[in-house]
Each structure stands twice: as structure tokens, then as C-alpha cells.
Short mmCIF file of C-alpha atoms and ligand atoms in Angstrom, two decimals:
data_model
loop_
_atom_site.label_atom_id
_atom_site.label_comp_id
_atom_site.label_asym_id
_atom_site.label_seq_id
_atom_site.Cartn_x
_atom_site.Cartn_y
_atom_site.Cartn_z
CA ARG A 80 11.41 -5.67 -6.45
CA ALA A 81 7.89 -5.39 -5.14
CA ALA A 82 8.64 -6.87 -1.72
CA GLY A 83 12.00 -5.11 -1.70
CA HIS A 84 14.06 -7.61 0.28
CA GLU A 85 16.95 -7.86 -2.18
CA VAL A 86 18.58 -4.45 -2.08
CA ALA A 87 19.96 -2.27 0.69
CA ASP A 88 18.80 0.88 -1.12
CA LEU A 89 17.63 2.64 2.07
CA THR A 90 21.05 2.46 3.73
CA GLY A 91 21.96 5.73 5.43
CA LYS A 92 18.34 6.82 5.78
CA HIS A 93 16.44 7.13 9.04
CA VAL A 94 12.74 6.43 8.80
CA LEU A 95 10.11 7.10 11.46
CA ILE A 96 6.92 5.05 11.34
CA SER A 97 3.77 5.05 13.45
CA ALA A 98 1.65 1.92 13.76
CA GLY A 99 -1.31 0.52 15.64
CA GLY A 100 -4.27 2.36 17.10
CA THR A 101 -4.36 4.92 19.88
CA ARG A 102 -6.35 4.48 23.11
CA GLU A 103 -8.00 7.43 24.79
CA HIS A 104 -8.60 6.64 28.43
CA LEU A 105 -11.82 7.49 30.27
CA ASP A 106 -10.59 6.04 33.56
CA PRO A 107 -7.71 3.71 34.54
CA VAL A 108 -9.29 0.65 32.90
CA ARG A 109 -11.51 1.99 30.11
CA PHE A 110 -10.70 3.67 26.86
CA LEU A 111 -12.02 4.69 23.45
CA GLY A 112 -10.05 2.71 20.89
CA ASN A 113 -10.07 1.29 17.41
CA SER A 114 -9.38 -2.09 15.86
CA SER A 115 -6.19 -1.29 13.97
CA SER A 116 -3.91 -4.35 14.17
CA GLY A 117 -0.70 -2.48 13.41
CA LYS A 118 0.21 -4.98 10.68
CA GLN A 119 0.79 -2.44 7.89
CA GLY A 120 3.02 -0.21 10.02
CA TYR A 121 5.02 -3.21 11.25
CA ALA A 122 5.40 -4.42 7.65
CA LEU A 123 6.72 -0.97 6.69
CA ALA A 124 9.23 -1.15 9.55
CA ARG A 125 10.36 -4.69 8.73
CA ILE A 126 10.83 -3.97 5.02
CA ALA A 127 12.65 -0.67 5.61
CA ALA A 128 15.05 -2.41 8.02
CA ALA A 129 15.59 -5.23 5.50
CA ARG A 130 16.48 -2.59 2.89
CA GLY A 131 19.11 -1.05 5.16
CA ALA A 132 17.31 1.88 6.84
CA LYS A 133 17.62 2.85 10.47
CA VAL A 134 14.04 2.43 11.68
CA THR A 135 12.14 3.92 14.59
CA LEU A 136 8.66 2.46 15.06
CA VAL A 137 6.30 4.34 17.36
CA ALA A 138 3.78 1.64 18.19
CA ALA A 139 0.36 2.30 19.68
CA ASN A 140 -1.07 -0.72 21.48
CA SER A 141 -0.09 -3.38 18.97
CA GLU A 142 0.33 -6.99 20.07
CA LEU A 143 2.79 -7.76 17.29
CA PRO A 144 6.38 -8.78 18.19
CA ASP A 145 9.12 -6.15 17.79
CA PRO A 146 10.63 -6.47 14.29
CA ALA A 147 14.34 -7.37 14.30
CA GLY A 148 16.71 -4.43 14.16
CA VAL A 149 13.97 -1.84 14.74
CA GLN A 150 13.79 0.61 17.64
CA VAL A 151 10.25 0.29 19.02
CA VAL A 152 8.79 3.13 21.10
CA PRO A 153 5.49 2.15 22.75
CA VAL A 154 2.74 4.75 23.17
CA VAL A 155 -0.89 4.70 24.30
CA SER A 156 -2.74 7.88 23.35
CA ALA A 157 -2.83 10.28 20.40
CA GLN A 158 -1.11 12.90 22.55
CA ASP A 159 1.71 10.42 23.38
CA LEU A 160 2.06 9.68 19.67
CA TYR A 161 2.10 13.39 18.85
CA ASP A 162 4.87 13.97 21.39
CA GLU A 163 7.02 11.08 20.13
CA ILE A 164 6.58 11.84 16.40
CA THR A 165 7.06 15.61 16.62
CA GLY A 166 9.98 15.12 19.02
CA ARG A 167 11.76 12.74 16.61
CA ALA A 168 10.77 14.39 13.28
CA ALA A 169 13.93 16.50 12.89
CA ASP A 170 16.02 13.33 12.81
CA ALA A 171 13.96 11.54 10.11
CA ASP A 172 14.45 11.40 6.33
CA ALA A 173 10.93 9.99 5.98
CA ILE A 174 7.90 9.76 8.25
CA VAL A 175 5.06 7.34 7.60
CA MET A 176 1.87 7.75 9.61
CA ALA A 177 0.33 4.29 9.42
CA ALA A 178 -1.27 4.52 12.88
CA ALA A 179 -5.03 4.90 13.33
CA VAL A 180 -5.12 8.04 15.49
CA ALA A 181 -8.23 8.83 17.51
CA ASP A 182 -9.73 12.11 16.35
CA PHE A 183 -11.19 12.79 19.80
CA ARG A 184 -10.39 12.03 23.44
CA PRO A 185 -12.43 12.37 26.62
CA ALA A 186 -12.18 15.92 27.96
CA ASP A 187 -11.52 14.58 31.46
CA VAL A 188 -9.66 11.46 32.54
CA VAL A 189 -11.02 10.25 35.85
CA GLU A 190 -8.39 9.03 38.37
CA HIS A 191 -10.55 6.23 39.75
CA LYS A 192 -12.78 3.69 38.06
CA ILE A 193 -16.12 5.21 37.08
CA LYS A 194 -18.90 3.71 39.22
CA LYS A 195 -22.59 3.28 38.61
CA THR A 196 -24.80 5.38 40.87
CA ALA A 197 -27.85 4.18 42.82
CA ASP A 198 -30.19 6.48 40.89
CA GLY A 199 -29.23 4.92 37.55
CA ALA A 200 -27.93 8.22 36.12
CA VAL A 201 -25.87 7.76 32.96
CA PRO A 202 -22.63 9.73 32.73
CA ALA A 203 -22.05 11.96 29.72
CA VAL A 204 -18.73 11.71 27.89
CA ASN A 205 -17.45 15.04 26.66
CA LEU A 206 -14.87 14.85 23.90
CA VAL A 207 -12.19 17.23 22.74
CA GLN A 208 -10.24 17.02 19.48
CA ASN A 209 -6.75 15.52 19.37
CA PRO A 210 -3.88 17.32 17.61
CA ASP A 211 -3.43 16.34 13.96
CA ILE A 212 0.06 14.84 13.81
CA LEU A 213 0.29 14.41 10.03
CA HIS A 214 -0.92 17.96 9.41
CA THR A 215 1.53 19.36 11.96
CA ILE A 216 4.64 17.59 10.67
CA SER A 217 3.72 18.32 7.03
CA HIS A 218 3.07 22.04 7.52
CA ASP A 219 5.99 22.54 9.87
CA ARG A 220 8.64 20.52 8.03
CA ALA A 221 11.67 19.64 10.06
CA ARG A 222 13.71 19.31 6.83
CA PRO A 223 12.98 20.38 3.25
CA ASP A 224 13.93 17.01 1.72
CA GLN A 225 11.87 14.98 4.18
CA VAL A 226 9.24 12.69 2.64
CA ILE A 227 5.98 12.43 4.57
CA VAL A 228 3.43 9.68 3.95
CA GLY A 229 -0.13 9.44 5.27
CA PHE A 230 -2.76 6.73 5.14
CA ALA A 231 -6.49 7.16 4.61
CA ALA A 232 -9.18 4.55 5.00
CA GLU A 233 -12.16 5.82 3.05
CA THR A 234 -15.60 4.54 2.06
CA GLY A 235 -16.73 7.23 -0.37
CA ASP A 236 -20.03 9.00 0.14
CA THR A 237 -22.98 10.15 -1.93
CA ASP A 238 -21.14 13.20 -3.30
CA HIS A 239 -17.53 12.02 -3.63
CA THR A 240 -15.58 8.99 -4.78
CA ILE A 241 -12.88 7.49 -2.58
CA LEU A 242 -10.18 9.02 -4.77
CA GLU A 243 -11.76 12.49 -4.64
CA LEU A 244 -11.83 12.27 -0.84
CA GLY A 245 -8.22 11.03 -0.86
CA ARG A 246 -7.02 13.84 -3.11
CA ALA A 247 -8.72 16.44 -0.90
CA LYS A 248 -7.21 14.83 2.20
CA LEU A 249 -3.69 14.86 0.73
CA GLU A 250 -4.06 18.60 -0.03
CA ARG A 251 -5.45 19.34 3.42
CA LYS A 252 -2.77 17.38 5.25
CA GLY A 253 0.10 18.68 3.11
CA CYS A 254 1.89 15.32 2.92
CA ASP A 255 3.85 14.03 -0.11
CA LEU A 256 2.11 10.67 -0.51
CA LEU A 257 -1.25 9.38 0.69
CA VAL A 258 -2.01 5.66 0.70
CA VAL A 259 -5.76 5.35 0.20
CA ASN A 260 -7.55 2.14 1.20
CA ASP A 261 -11.11 1.36 0.25
CA VAL A 262 -12.72 0.10 3.47
CA SER A 263 -16.32 -0.04 2.28
CA GLY A 264 -17.92 -3.32 3.30
CA GLY A 265 -15.41 -4.00 6.08
CA LYS A 266 -12.40 -4.62 3.83
CA VAL A 267 -8.79 -4.42 5.08
CA PHE A 268 -9.07 -4.22 8.91
CA GLY A 269 -7.00 -6.96 10.50
CA SER A 270 -6.44 -8.65 7.16
CA ASP A 271 -3.06 -9.84 5.94
CA LEU A 272 -3.87 -8.44 2.52
CA ASN A 273 -4.06 -4.85 1.44
CA GLU A 274 -5.10 -3.07 -1.71
CA ALA A 275 -4.58 0.64 -2.20
CA VAL A 276 -4.13 3.59 -4.48
CA ILE A 277 -1.12 5.74 -3.65
CA LEU A 278 -1.66 9.42 -4.43
CA ASP A 279 1.33 11.64 -5.01
CA ARG A 280 1.43 15.35 -4.32
CA SER A 281 2.31 15.94 -8.00
CA GLY A 282 -1.09 14.54 -9.04
CA SER A 283 -0.26 10.95 -9.97
CA ALA A 284 -2.15 7.93 -8.66
CA LEU A 285 -0.58 4.47 -8.47
CA PRO A 286 -3.01 1.57 -7.99
CA VAL A 287 -1.51 -1.29 -5.97
CA PRO A 288 -3.44 -4.53 -6.55
CA SER A 289 -4.44 -6.77 -3.66
CA GLY A 290 -1.35 -8.34 -2.13
CA SER A 291 0.53 -8.78 1.11
CA LYS A 292 1.15 -5.86 3.47
CA ASP A 293 4.87 -6.51 2.90
CA ALA A 294 4.33 -6.02 -0.84
CA LEU A 295 2.48 -2.73 -0.29
CA ALA A 296 5.24 -1.63 2.09
CA GLY A 297 7.80 -2.35 -0.63
CA VAL A 298 5.91 -0.19 -3.14
CA ILE A 299 5.63 2.65 -0.59
CA TRP A 300 9.40 2.60 0.06
CA ASN A 301 10.07 2.57 -3.71
CA LEU A 302 8.02 5.77 -4.05
CA VAL A 303 9.66 7.39 -1.02
CA ALA A 304 13.08 6.61 -2.52
CA THR A 305 11.98 8.25 -5.79
CA HIS A 306 11.23 11.44 -3.86
CA TRP A 307 14.71 11.45 -2.33
CA SER A 308 16.53 11.01 -5.63
N1 LIG B 246 -3.66 11.41 11.56
C1 LIG B 246 -2.81 12.10 12.40
N2 LIG B 246 -3.33 12.73 13.51
C2 LIG B 246 -4.65 12.70 13.76
C3 LIG B 246 -5.54 12.01 12.89
C4 LIG B 246 -5.00 11.37 11.79
O1 LIG B 246 -1.62 12.13 12.16
N3 LIG B 246 -5.12 13.33 14.84
C5 LIG B 246 -3.09 10.76 10.37
C6 LIG B 246 -3.32 9.26 10.28
O2 LIG B 246 -2.25 8.54 10.88
C7 LIG B 246 -3.33 9.04 8.77
C8 LIG B 246 -3.88 10.34 8.21
O3 LIG B 246 -3.70 11.32 9.24
O4 LIG B 246 -2.03 8.87 8.24
C9 LIG B 246 -5.30 10.34 7.79
O5 LIG B 246 -6.11 9.95 8.86
P1 LIG B 246 -7.68 10.16 8.74
O6 LIG B 246 -8.34 9.70 9.97
O7 LIG B 246 -8.11 9.57 7.43
O8 LIG B 246 -7.74 11.76 8.59
P2 LIG B 246 -8.61 12.83 9.33
O9 LIG B 246 -8.01 14.15 9.01
O10 LIG B 246 -8.76 12.50 10.78
O11 LIG B 246 -9.98 12.76 8.57
P3 LIG B 246 -11.39 12.04 8.90
O12 LIG B 246 -12.27 13.14 9.35
O13 LIG B 246 -11.78 11.45 7.57
O14 LIG B 246 -11.15 11.00 9.97
CA1 LIG B 247 -9.63 10.52 11.58
#
């Protein structure tokens, strides 16, 4: 049941999902953003609803249509997303952080459009760090039986493999499952296909071969359901 459409096995569960990419405004018309399409988070919402869950999707700047039967809560910035996710966490049996959250935001948001000056001076952009939503909800659990899932897009570096970085990230964040994507060479972003390794807190690693985002969503919900039972 890889795509998971057949069974209503998530009936009675409330799942909270974030999707898309946050925007951190510099002025009313300009922002620091990222190119997350939101497709994986929307697939998670669609599949969970199809399997009988009550679904709340906190969506950051995605152009995708609202999935049928899903409550969609639009947000713009990482702080908005933090407020919506932490405010709704106590009501959720599972939380999946599929959104690409900006690590930093401009220290000051200017009320009016930033203008060029006659002397050609270039403005500096000072950044401050955004709150870490996944870390917060994992370390301050609203419920003991809640299952929390993170995503990590990694490229590996000279000292560590992608899986080593993923394992360290799972420990640091304190979540139950971490879906690790290899994004070296521009893979995944905006694609309809996804390939991942899902790390479990207990130490296991489940490779998910390249397939649709719906198929990966189905595998993620299967693992979440295993944690509940
Ligand atoms: N995340 C979050 N809040 C943030 C940043 C990230 O909740 N401020 C979540 C993402 O939604 C994702 C997971 O944390 O599920 C991992 O995101 P990632 O950017 O890989 O983690 P970081 O801790 O920001 O690490 P890095 O320095 O590698 O960006
Ligand atoms: Ca980050």
C-alpha cells in the first residue's frame, strides 16, 4: 500500500503539516525566500486525508490548490509558521515539518520601499536567526504519544556523508523520523519525483527509491502509524 489510498487507517487522527517555503520581508515588496514548491507537503496532506485523517496544512507561499477536505492555513514568514505550528501542536497526533523554513530574517523590516540614494551607497542587510520550529516542538512535546517528522535536504561535505549529517540532525532536533533527501547536483527541488532515506530515532534507516511524492508520503504515513501502534 505504498501510495496508501485504499485504507482509512488514519481515521480518528489529527495531523498537522507544514509545506512550502517561508518569505522574510525586507520591505513591503521584497523578501528573502527559497524555491520550495510545497509539493511534498501537499502530497502528505492529500494522502493523509485520503486515509481518513483530519488534516491541517500550514502553507507558506505555495501556489498549489487547496487539497480537498484539508484545512489550509496560509502563512508568510518563519515567525508566522512558528506561531501557527506551536499554537496547534497540542491538538495534533502527528506533526510533519515539510516546509523549507528560512534560517535567518532581516533584523529590520522597513515600512516603505527601500530606495536607491544619489550617492550610490549600498544598504547592508543585517540578519537575525529565526526560531527553530522542529526543535521547539520536539523538545517541548505537547503529548507523549505524538509523532514528529522532519525533513532534511543535504549534500554531504568533505568530512561527512549525507546519512551521517542526517543522523546528527535527527539527534539535534529530537524528532522521531527524519526524511533525508540527497540534493547534490540540484536534485529534487520542484520535481514531481522524490527519493529519500527515512531515519528513525531507534537507529533504523529505510531507503525509499525514486518515485512520486504521493508514494513517499504514503511510506511516511505508514511509519508514523507504526509509531502510534
Ligand atoms: N526547521 C524548522 N525551523 C527552522 C529551520 C528548520 O522547523 N527554523 C525544520 C524544517 O522544516 C525541516 C528540518 O527543520 O523539517 C530540517 O531543516 P534544515 O534546514 O535541514 O535544518 P537546520 O537545523 O536549519 O540545519 P542547516 O543548518 O543544515 O540548515
Ligand atoms: Ca536550515
